[in-house]
């Protein structure tokens, strides 16, 4: 009888470890997708030469994808020739099995 209890307890812990592992991998994939999206937004802003319409479209697309995007434009040349923008992408890092949700940010610069 004791062997049956040990077997079911072992299967329960194996299932628990498997679910936590799947949650960690899924959260890692979400973080990688956020990093890729952040790099795409920076590339899009640079290619459009800091166009306000493109920045607004990127912000609306980020909202649709479940992210929050903030873009702060900086001008560091007296003739306003050279521009730079700080791009901040906020997303949630979640592992549902553990009921763990934390906010993360990715910061970068478009030049």
CSV table of C-alpha atoms in Angstrom, one decimal:
chain,number,residue,atom,x,y,z
A,1,UNK,CA,0.0,0.0,0.0
A,2,UNK,CA,2.9,2.4,0.8
A,3,UNK,CA,4.4,1.8,-2.7
A,4,UNK,CA,1.2,3.0,-4.4
A,5,UNK,CA,1.2,6.2,-2.3
A,6,UNK,CA,4.9,6.9,-3.2
A,7,UNK,CA,4.2,6.2,-6.9
A,8,UNK,CA,1.2,8.7,-7.0
A,9,UNK,CA,3.2,11.3,-5.0
A,10,UNK,CA,6.1,10.9,-7.4
A,11,UNK,CA,3.8,11.3,-10.4
A,12,UNK,CA,2.2,14.4,-8.8
A,13,UNK,CA,5.6,16.1,-8.3
A,14,UNK,CA,6.7,15.1,-11.8
A,15,UNK,CA,3.6,16.7,-13.2
A,16,UNK,CA,4.1,19.8,-11.1
A,17,UNK,CA,7.7,20.1,-12.2
A,18,UNK,CA,6.6,19.7,-15.9
A,19,UNK,CA,4.0,22.4,-15.6
A,20,UNK,CA,6.4,24.9,-14.0
A,21,UNK,CA,9.0,24.1,-16.7
A,22,UNK,CA,6.4,24.7,-19.4
A,23,UNK,CA,5.5,28.0,-17.7
A,24,UNK,CA,9.1,29.2,-17.5
A,25,UNK,CA,9.7,28.3,-21.2
A,26,UNK,CA,6.5,30.1,-22.3
A,27,UNK,CA,7.5,33.2,-20.3
A,28,UNK,CA,11.0,33.1,-21.9
A,29,UNK,CA,9.4,32.9,-25.3
A,30,UNK,CA,7.2,36.0,-24.5
A,31,UNK,CA,10.3,37.9,-23.3
A,32,UNK,CA,12.1,37.0,-26.6
A,33,UNK,CA,9.1,38.1,-28.6
A,34,UNK,CA,9.2,41.5,-26.7
A,35,UNK,CA,12.9,41.9,-27.4
A,36,UNK,CA,12.3,41.2,-31.1
A,37,UNK,CA,9.4,43.6,-31.3
A,38,UNK,CA,11.5,46.3,-29.5
A,39,UNK,CA,14.3,45.8,-32.1
A,40,UNK,CA,11.8,46.1,-34.9
A,41,UNK,CA,10.3,49.3,-33.5
A,42,UNK,CA,13.8,50.8,-33.3
A,43,UNK,CA,14.6,49.8,-36.9
A,44,UNK,CA,11.2,51.2,-38.1
A,45,UNK,CA,11.8,54.6,-36.3
A,46,UNK,CA,15.3,54.9,-37.7
A,47,UNK,CA,14.2,54.0,-41.3
A,48,UNK,CA,11.4,56.5,-41.2
A,49,UNK,CA,13.8,59.3,-40.0
A,50,UNK,CA,11.8,59.8,-36.7
A,51,UNK,CA,8.5,60.3,-38.5
A,52,UNK,CA,5.7,61.1,-35.9
A,53,UNK,CA,3.1,59.1,-37.9
A,54,UNK,CA,5.3,56.0,-37.8
A,55,UNK,CA,5.9,56.4,-34.1
A,56,UNK,CA,2.1,56.7,-33.4
A,57,UNK,CA,1.5,53.6,-35.6
A,58,UNK,CA,4.1,51.7,-33.6
A,59,UNK,CA,2.5,52.8,-30.3
A,60,UNK,CA,-0.9,51.6,-31.5
A,61,UNK,CA,0.5,48.3,-32.7
A,62,UNK,CA,2.2,47.8,-29.4
A,63,UNK,CA,-1.1,48.3,-27.6
A,64,UNK,CA,-2.7,45.6,-29.8
A,65,UNK,CA,0.2,43.2,-29.0
A,66,UNK,CA,-0.2,43.8,-25.2
A,67,UNK,CA,2.8,46.0,-24.8
A,68,UNK,CA,3.2,49.6,-23.7
A,69,UNK,CA,5.6,51.7,-25.8
A,70,UNK,CA,7.0,55.1,-24.9
A,71,UNK,CA,9.2,57.1,-27.3
A,72,UNK,CA,11.0,60.2,-26.2
A,73,UNK,CA,12.7,62.2,-28.9
A,74,UNK,CA,16.0,64.0,-28.3
A,75,UNK,CA,17.8,66.5,-30.5
A,76,UNK,CA,21.5,66.8,-29.7
A,77,UNK,CA,22.6,69.0,-32.6
A,78,UNK,CA,22.3,72.8,-32.6
A,79,UNK,CA,21.0,72.7,-36.3
A,80,UNK,CA,18.5,69.9,-35.3
A,81,UNK,CA,20.2,67.6,-37.9
A,82,UNK,CA,21.0,64.7,-35.7
A,83,UNK,CA,18.2,63.1,-33.7
A,84,UNK,CA,17.9,60.3,-31.2
A,85,UNK,CA,14.9,58.7,-29.6
A,86,UNK,CA,14.7,56.6,-26.5
A,87,UNK,CA,12.4,53.6,-27.0
A,88,UNK,CA,11.0,52.0,-23.8
A,89,UNK,CA,8.9,48.8,-24.2
A,90,UNK,CA,7.0,47.6,-21.1
A,91,UNK,CA,5.6,44.1,-20.9
A,92,UNK,CA,4.5,41.5,-18.3
A,93,UNK,CA,6.6,38.5,-17.5
A,94,UNK,CA,4.1,35.9,-16.3
A,95,UNK,CA,4.3,32.3,-15.1
A,96,UNK,CA,0.7,31.4,-14.6
A,97,UNK,CA,1.3,28.1,-12.8
A,98,UNK,CA,3.1,29.9,-10.0
A,99,UNK,CA,0.8,33.0,-10.2
A,100,UNK,CA,3.8,35.1,-10.8
A,101,UNK,CA,3.4,38.3,-12.9
A,102,UNK,CA,6.0,41.1,-12.9
A,103,UNK,CA,6.5,44.1,-15.2
A,104,UNK,CA,9.7,44.4,-17.2
A,105,UNK,CA,11.1,47.1,-19.5
A,106,UNK,CA,13.3,47.0,-22.5
A,107,UNK,CA,15.2,50.3,-23.1
A,108,UNK,CA,17.0,51.2,-26.3
A,109,UNK,CA,17.9,54.2,-28.5
A,110,UNK,CA,17.1,54.9,-32.1
A,111,UNK,CA,19.8,57.0,-33.8
